[in-house]
Amino acid sequence: MFYWLMKYVVIGPIVRAIFRPWVVGRRNVPAEGAAILASNHLSFVDSIFLPIMIDRPVSFLAKSDYFTGRGLRGWATRLFFKGTGQIPIDRSGGQASEASLNTGLQVLGRGDLLGIYPEGTRSPDGKLYRGRTGIARMALEARVPVVPVVMVDADTMMPIGTKIPRVVRVGVVIGEPLDFSRYAGMEDDRYILRSITDEIMIALQRLGEQEYEDVYASTVKDRLKRPAASADGSGSTAA
């Protein structure tokens, strides 16, 4: 009920009226049954526009930090993320990654739609980056199709680091479902998982024509955070 109110009464009508989002390929989302929506990730607002533009509810796996804030702002953030169907997960790796996988499988086990960003984090520069194999494992274990989704101009509307969105028409392009049933029972084969993940990323690249770089987005972000060496050579190692 809360999701319905947020989508059709509170958030949805306001977003549609101000930003006039558009969608192509809505019929490619299965009318019933579980499926994974695999999307590129350009901006914070991706998780808002995609659910608004399709008829069925979508659950996203979101980092737990969004649900642990204090005060009025923390309460409002939790309310917003719960209202838009997002589920808190710990992304620190190890056992936390396994717990995230199990949470996603629970959503799919209910016959619902699960939204995943295969890149694992937002693109720092609008490029499409190497996918994480967790999506492939989920698809095989749950035996569900993967629907490629491309967000368009979400980063123009709200780039990383900004707090106030620009009035830009955000688009959603939905491709035909990908069937990986030929790999049934191979969810523990890391080569198969990588092959499936790469196929998903190729589908996203072709659908959105983004420039692709075969490296993890998190690696690029780490590089950007490193302080550059000063012009006089400080920071370099003496020979």
mmCIF file of C-alpha atoms in Angstrom:
data_model
loop_
_atom_site.group_PDB
_atom_site.id
_atom_site.type_symbol
_atom_site.label_atom_id
_atom_site.label_comp_id
_atom_site.label_asym_id
_atom_site.label_seq_id
_atom_site.Cartn_x
_atom_site.Cartn_y
_atom_site.Cartn_z
ATOM 1 C CA MET A 1 0.000 0.000 0.000
ATOM 2 C CA PHE A 2 2.787 2.428 0.931
ATOM 3 C CA TYR A 3 4.629 1.723 -2.347
ATOM 4 C CA TRP A 4 1.396 2.313 -4.272
ATOM 5 C CA LEU A 5 0.774 5.638 -2.501
ATOM 6 C CA MET A 6 4.309 6.864 -3.163
ATOM 7 C CA LYS A 7 4.222 5.824 -6.830
ATOM 8 C CA TYR A 8 0.730 6.949 -7.822
ATOM 9 C CA VAL A 9 -0.152 9.673 -5.303
ATOM 10 C CA VAL A 10 2.946 11.279 -3.753
ATOM 11 C CA ILE A 11 6.117 10.958 -5.868
ATOM 12 C CA GLY A 12 4.957 9.686 -9.253
ATOM 13 C CA PRO A 13 2.554 12.476 -10.264
ATOM 14 C CA ILE A 14 5.010 15.197 -9.233
ATOM 15 C CA VAL A 15 7.921 13.622 -11.114
ATOM 16 C CA ARG A 16 5.839 13.048 -14.241
ATOM 17 C CA ALA A 17 4.484 16.606 -14.249
ATOM 18 C CA ILE A 18 7.836 18.331 -13.756
ATOM 19 C CA PHE A 19 10.284 16.113 -15.645
ATOM 20 C CA ARG A 20 8.017 14.456 -18.268
ATOM 21 C CA PRO A 21 10.022 11.193 -18.441
ATOM 22 C CA TRP A 22 9.694 8.918 -21.482
ATOM 23 C CA VAL A 23 9.958 5.169 -21.957
ATOM 24 C CA VAL A 24 10.574 2.820 -24.890
ATOM 25 C CA GLY A 25 10.021 -0.947 -24.766
ATOM 26 C CA ARG A 26 7.761 -1.127 -21.727
ATOM 27 C CA ARG A 27 6.158 -4.299 -23.125
ATOM 28 C CA ASN A 28 9.488 -6.114 -22.719
ATOM 29 C CA VAL A 29 8.960 -6.248 -18.956
ATOM 30 C CA PRO A 30 7.181 -9.560 -18.177
ATOM 31 C CA ALA A 31 3.564 -8.991 -17.158
ATOM 32 C CA GLU A 32 3.939 -11.548 -14.372
ATOM 33 C CA GLY A 33 6.546 -13.744 -12.759
ATOM 34 C CA ALA A 34 10.014 -12.998 -11.464
ATOM 35 C CA ALA A 35 12.661 -11.236 -13.551
ATOM 36 C CA ILE A 36 15.795 -9.177 -13.066
ATOM 37 C CA LEU A 37 15.914 -5.664 -14.493
ATOM 38 C CA ALA A 38 19.599 -5.000 -15.217
ATOM 39 C CA SER A 39 20.242 -1.286 -15.611
ATOM 40 C CA ASN A 40 23.163 1.007 -16.247
ATOM 41 C CA HIS A 41 23.684 3.398 -13.341
ATOM 42 C CA LEU A 42 24.183 7.072 -14.105
ATOM 43 C CA SER A 43 22.601 8.847 -11.160
ATOM 44 C CA PHE A 44 20.874 8.599 -7.809
ATOM 45 C CA VAL A 45 17.567 9.204 -9.590
ATOM 46 C CA ASP A 46 17.750 5.985 -11.648
ATOM 47 C CA SER A 47 15.947 4.129 -8.862
ATOM 48 C CA ILE A 48 13.140 6.689 -8.980
ATOM 49 C CA PHE A 49 12.424 6.943 -12.692
ATOM 50 C CA LEU A 50 12.590 3.256 -13.599
ATOM 51 C CA PRO A 51 9.851 2.124 -11.143
ATOM 52 C CA ILE A 52 7.663 5.080 -12.108
ATOM 53 C CA MET A 53 7.798 4.196 -15.806
ATOM 54 C CA ILE A 54 6.715 0.546 -15.579
ATOM 55 C CA ASP A 55 3.471 -0.919 -14.283
ATOM 56 C CA ARG A 56 4.801 -3.534 -11.854
ATOM 57 C CA PRO A 57 6.540 -2.814 -8.531
ATOM 58 C CA VAL A 58 10.342 -3.105 -8.569
ATOM 59 C CA SER A 59 12.614 -3.790 -5.595
ATOM 60 C CA PHE A 60 16.189 -2.477 -5.662
ATOM 61 C CA LEU A 61 19.107 -3.522 -3.485
ATOM 62 C CA ALA A 62 20.411 -0.264 -1.961
ATOM 63 C CA LYS A 63 23.390 0.327 0.307
ATOM 64 C CA SER A 64 22.421 0.186 3.986
ATOM 65 C CA ASP A 65 23.829 3.679 4.671
ATOM 66 C CA TYR A 66 20.644 5.142 3.225
ATOM 67 C CA PHE A 67 18.622 3.524 6.011
ATOM 68 C CA THR A 68 20.768 4.397 9.048
ATOM 69 C CA GLY A 69 20.751 8.210 9.062
ATOM 70 C CA ARG A 70 19.709 10.104 12.178
ATOM 71 C CA GLY A 71 17.388 12.997 12.796
ATOM 72 C CA LEU A 72 14.691 14.340 10.512
ATOM 73 C CA ARG A 73 16.824 13.975 7.394
ATOM 74 C CA GLY A 74 17.631 10.339 8.215
ATOM 75 C CA TRP A 75 13.963 9.602 8.824
ATOM 76 C CA ALA A 76 12.944 11.236 5.542
ATOM 77 C CA THR A 77 15.620 9.317 3.636
ATOM 78 C CA ARG A 78 14.500 5.974 5.105
ATOM 79 C CA LEU A 79 10.889 6.794 4.318
ATOM 80 C CA PHE A 80 11.748 7.692 0.742
ATOM 81 C CA PHE A 81 13.818 4.587 0.044
ATOM 82 C CA LYS A 82 11.285 2.230 1.599
ATOM 83 C CA GLY A 83 8.522 3.957 -0.328
ATOM 84 C CA THR A 84 10.338 3.425 -3.619
ATOM 85 C CA GLY A 85 10.804 -0.299 -2.982
ATOM 86 C CA GLN A 86 14.486 -0.316 -2.052
ATOM 87 C CA ILE A 87 15.957 -2.942 0.266
ATOM 88 C CA PRO A 88 18.987 -2.228 2.481
ATOM 89 C CA ILE A 89 22.085 -4.369 1.941
ATOM 90 C CA ASP A 90 25.624 -4.362 3.266
ATOM 91 C CA ARG A 91 28.073 -3.980 0.362
ATOM 92 C CA SER A 92 31.277 -4.522 2.346
ATOM 93 C CA GLY A 93 31.972 -7.925 0.724
ATOM 94 C CA GLY A 94 32.469 -11.444 2.082
ATOM 95 C CA GLN A 95 29.504 -12.676 4.099
ATOM 96 C CA ALA A 96 27.735 -9.387 3.416
ATOM 97 C CA SER A 97 27.823 -10.110 -0.318
ATOM 98 C CA GLU A 98 26.318 -13.543 0.285
ATOM 99 C CA ALA A 99 23.559 -11.968 2.378
ATOM 100 C CA SER A 100 22.847 -9.514 -0.446
ATOM 101 C CA LEU A 101 22.571 -12.394 -2.886
ATOM 102 C CA ASN A 102 20.127 -14.190 -0.617
ATOM 103 C CA THR A 103 18.044 -11.032 -0.211
ATOM 104 C CA GLY A 104 17.764 -10.695 -3.970
ATOM 105 C CA LEU A 105 16.816 -14.362 -4.322
ATOM 106 C CA GLN A 106 14.022 -13.869 -1.775
ATOM 107 C CA VAL A 107 12.554 -11.089 -3.914
ATOM 108 C CA LEU A 108 12.720 -13.272 -7.020
ATOM 109 C CA GLY A 109 11.344 -16.236 -5.089
ATOM 110 C CA ARG A 110 8.171 -14.234 -4.447
ATOM 111 C CA GLY A 111 7.736 -13.811 -8.198
ATOM 112 C CA ASP A 112 8.627 -10.107 -8.099
ATOM 113 C CA LEU A 113 10.861 -7.845 -10.170
ATOM 114 C CA LEU A 114 14.351 -7.146 -8.869
ATOM 115 C CA GLY A 115 16.326 -4.148 -10.079
ATOM 116 C CA ILE A 116 20.107 -4.528 -10.186
ATOM 117 C CA TYR A 117 22.935 -2.282 -11.326
ATOM 118 C CA PRO A 118 25.524 -4.780 -12.629
ATOM 119 C CA GLU A 119 28.293 -2.173 -12.479
ATOM 120 C CA GLY A 120 27.901 -2.163 -8.690
ATOM 121 C CA THR A 121 28.087 1.626 -8.381
ATOM 122 C CA ARG A 122 27.258 4.757 -10.319
ATOM 123 C CA SER A 123 29.355 5.566 -13.348
ATOM 124 C CA PRO A 124 31.742 8.408 -12.495
ATOM 125 C CA ASP A 125 31.791 9.783 -16.039
ATOM 126 C CA GLY A 126 28.843 8.477 -18.048
ATOM 127 C CA LYS A 127 30.669 5.459 -19.448
ATOM 128 C CA LEU A 128 29.468 1.883 -19.067
ATOM 129 C CA TYR A 129 31.810 -0.297 -17.010
ATOM 130 C CA ARG A 130 32.532 -3.985 -16.373
ATOM 131 C CA GLY A 131 29.715 -5.854 -14.653
ATOM 132 C CA ARG A 132 29.883 -7.754 -11.367
ATOM 133 C CA THR A 133 28.995 -11.444 -11.627
ATOM 134 C CA GLY A 134 26.471 -11.486 -8.772
ATOM 135 C CA ILE A 135 23.682 -10.746 -11.247
ATOM 136 C CA ALA A 136 24.557 -13.861 -13.260
ATOM 137 C CA ARG A 137 24.508 -16.053 -10.197
ATOM 138 C CA MET A 138 21.106 -14.694 -9.168
ATOM 139 C CA ALA A 139 19.695 -15.269 -12.646
ATOM 140 C CA LEU A 140 20.850 -18.896 -12.684
ATOM 141 C CA GLU A 141 19.860 -19.742 -9.116
ATOM 142 C CA ALA A 142 16.415 -18.161 -9.460
ATOM 143 C CA ARG A 143 16.035 -19.356 -13.071
ATOM 144 C CA VAL A 144 14.694 -16.013 -14.258
ATOM 145 C CA PRO A 145 15.225 -13.864 -17.362
ATOM 146 C CA VAL A 146 17.316 -10.707 -17.306
ATOM 147 C CA VAL A 147 15.796 -7.606 -18.891
ATOM 148 C CA PRO A 148 18.371 -4.979 -19.985
ATOM 149 C CA VAL A 149 17.416 -1.403 -19.129
ATOM 150 C CA VAL A 150 19.174 1.809 -20.121
ATOM 151 C CA MET A 151 18.651 5.094 -18.315
ATOM 152 C CA VAL A 152 19.079 8.153 -20.546
ATOM 153 C CA ASP A 153 20.196 11.622 -19.352
ATOM 154 C CA ALA A 154 19.778 10.799 -15.659
ATOM 155 C CA ASP A 155 23.340 12.027 -15.088
ATOM 156 C CA THR A 156 22.523 15.293 -16.862
ATOM 157 C CA MET A 157 19.551 15.786 -14.581
ATOM 158 C CA MET A 158 21.417 15.030 -11.357
ATOM 159 C CA PRO A 159 25.179 14.469 -11.615
ATOM 160 C CA ILE A 160 27.069 12.843 -8.757
ATOM 161 C CA GLY A 161 27.586 15.317 -5.938
ATOM 162 C CA THR A 162 24.631 17.592 -6.728
ATOM 163 C CA LYS A 163 21.641 17.983 -4.422
ATOM 164 C CA ILE A 164 19.163 19.860 -6.611
ATOM 165 C CA PRO A 165 18.023 18.206 -9.875
ATOM 166 C CA ARG A 166 17.886 20.043 -13.168
ATOM 167 C CA VAL A 167 14.667 19.948 -15.181
ATOM 168 C CA VAL A 168 15.712 17.425 -17.836
ATOM 169 C CA ARG A 169 13.626 14.756 -19.559
ATOM 170 C CA VAL A 170 14.964 11.406 -18.355
ATOM 171 C CA GLY A 171 14.375 8.400 -20.601
ATOM 172 C CA VAL A 172 14.100 4.667 -19.983
ATOM 173 C CA VAL A 173 14.880 2.204 -22.795
ATOM 174 C CA ILE A 174 13.948 -1.426 -22.120
ATOM 175 C CA GLY A 175 15.346 -4.238 -24.225
ATOM 176 C CA GLU A 176 14.139 -7.765 -24.871
ATOM 177 C CA PRO A 177 14.614 -10.311 -22.033
ATOM 178 C CA LEU A 178 17.788 -12.398 -22.059
ATOM 179 C CA ASP A 179 17.334 -16.136 -21.443
ATOM 180 C CA PHE A 180 20.188 -17.975 -19.718
ATOM 181 C CA SER A 181 18.393 -21.264 -19.106
ATOM 182 C CA ARG A 182 21.026 -23.000 -21.257
ATOM 183 C CA TYR A 183 23.398 -22.558 -18.311
ATOM 184 C CA ALA A 184 21.103 -24.160 -15.724
ATOM 185 C CA GLY A 185 23.019 -25.804 -12.903
ATOM 186 C CA MET A 186 26.267 -23.942 -13.663
ATOM 187 C CA GLU A 187 25.931 -21.146 -11.095
ATOM 188 C CA ASP A 188 29.189 -22.217 -9.389
ATOM 189 C CA ASP A 189 31.255 -21.985 -12.573
ATOM 190 C CA ARG A 190 33.008 -18.612 -12.460
ATOM 191 C CA TYR A 191 33.748 -18.694 -16.191
ATOM 192 C CA ILE A 192 30.069 -19.159 -16.978
ATOM 193 C CA LEU A 193 29.148 -16.347 -14.577
ATOM 194 C CA ARG A 194 31.618 -14.022 -16.258
ATOM 195 C CA SER A 195 30.333 -14.990 -19.713
ATOM 196 C CA ILE A 196 26.723 -14.275 -18.705
ATOM 197 C CA THR A 197 27.642 -10.982 -17.082
ATOM 198 C CA ASP A 198 29.564 -9.874 -20.162
ATOM 199 C CA GLU A 199 26.588 -10.774 -22.346
ATOM 200 C CA ILE A 200 24.372 -8.584 -20.172
ATOM 201 C CA MET A 201 26.808 -5.678 -20.428
ATOM 202 C CA ILE A 202 27.028 -6.081 -24.205
ATOM 203 C CA ALA A 203 23.235 -5.912 -24.388
ATOM 204 C CA LEU A 204 23.265 -2.710 -22.318
ATOM 205 C CA GLN A 205 25.981 -1.169 -24.464
ATOM 206 C CA ARG A 206 24.135 -1.927 -27.692
ATOM 207 C CA LEU A 207 20.857 -0.667 -26.270
ATOM 208 C CA GLY A 208 22.220 2.627 -24.985
ATOM 209 C CA GLU A 209 25.305 3.039 -27.195
ATOM 210 C CA GLN A 210 27.363 4.133 -24.196
ATOM 211 C CA GLU A 211 31.117 4.087 -24.442
ATOM 212 C CA TYR A 212 32.280 0.884 -22.713
ATOM 213 C CA GLU A 213 35.423 0.397 -20.658
ATOM 214 C CA ASP A 214 36.358 -3.095 -19.474
ATOM 215 C CA VAL A 215 37.288 -2.127 -15.935
ATOM 216 C CA TYR A 216 35.214 -1.871 -12.753
ATOM 217 C CA ALA A 217 33.630 1.519 -12.081
ATOM 218 C CA SER A 218 34.794 1.287 -8.463
ATOM 219 C CA THR A 219 38.401 1.042 -9.704
ATOM 220 C CA VAL A 220 37.971 4.225 -11.725
ATOM 221 C CA LYS A 221 36.467 5.994 -8.719
ATOM 222 C CA ASP A 222 39.418 4.948 -6.568
ATOM 223 C CA ARG A 223 41.804 6.387 -9.157
ATOM 224 C CA LEU A 224 39.942 9.676 -9.181
ATOM 225 C CA LYS A 225 40.164 9.918 -5.392
ATOM 226 C CA ARG A 226 43.953 9.610 -5.330
ATOM 227 C CA PRO A 227 45.653 12.962 -4.870
ATOM 228 C CA ALA A 228 47.559 14.017 -7.968
ATOM 229 C CA ALA A 229 51.274 14.593 -7.644
ATOM 230 C CA SER A 230 52.161 18.268 -7.388
ATOM 231 C CA ALA A 231 53.780 20.059 -10.297
ATOM 232 C CA ASP A 232 57.160 20.310 -8.494
ATOM 233 C CA GLY A 233 57.379 16.543 -8.247
ATOM 234 C CA SER A 234 56.400 16.156 -4.589
ATOM 235 C CA GLY A 235 54.690 12.882 -3.931
ATOM 236 C CA SER A 236 56.996 11.010 -6.292
ATOM 237 C CA THR A 237 59.508 8.468 -5.025
ATOM 238 C CA ALA A 238 63.164 9.420 -5.231
ATOM 239 C CA ALA A 239 65.341 7.166 -7.369
#
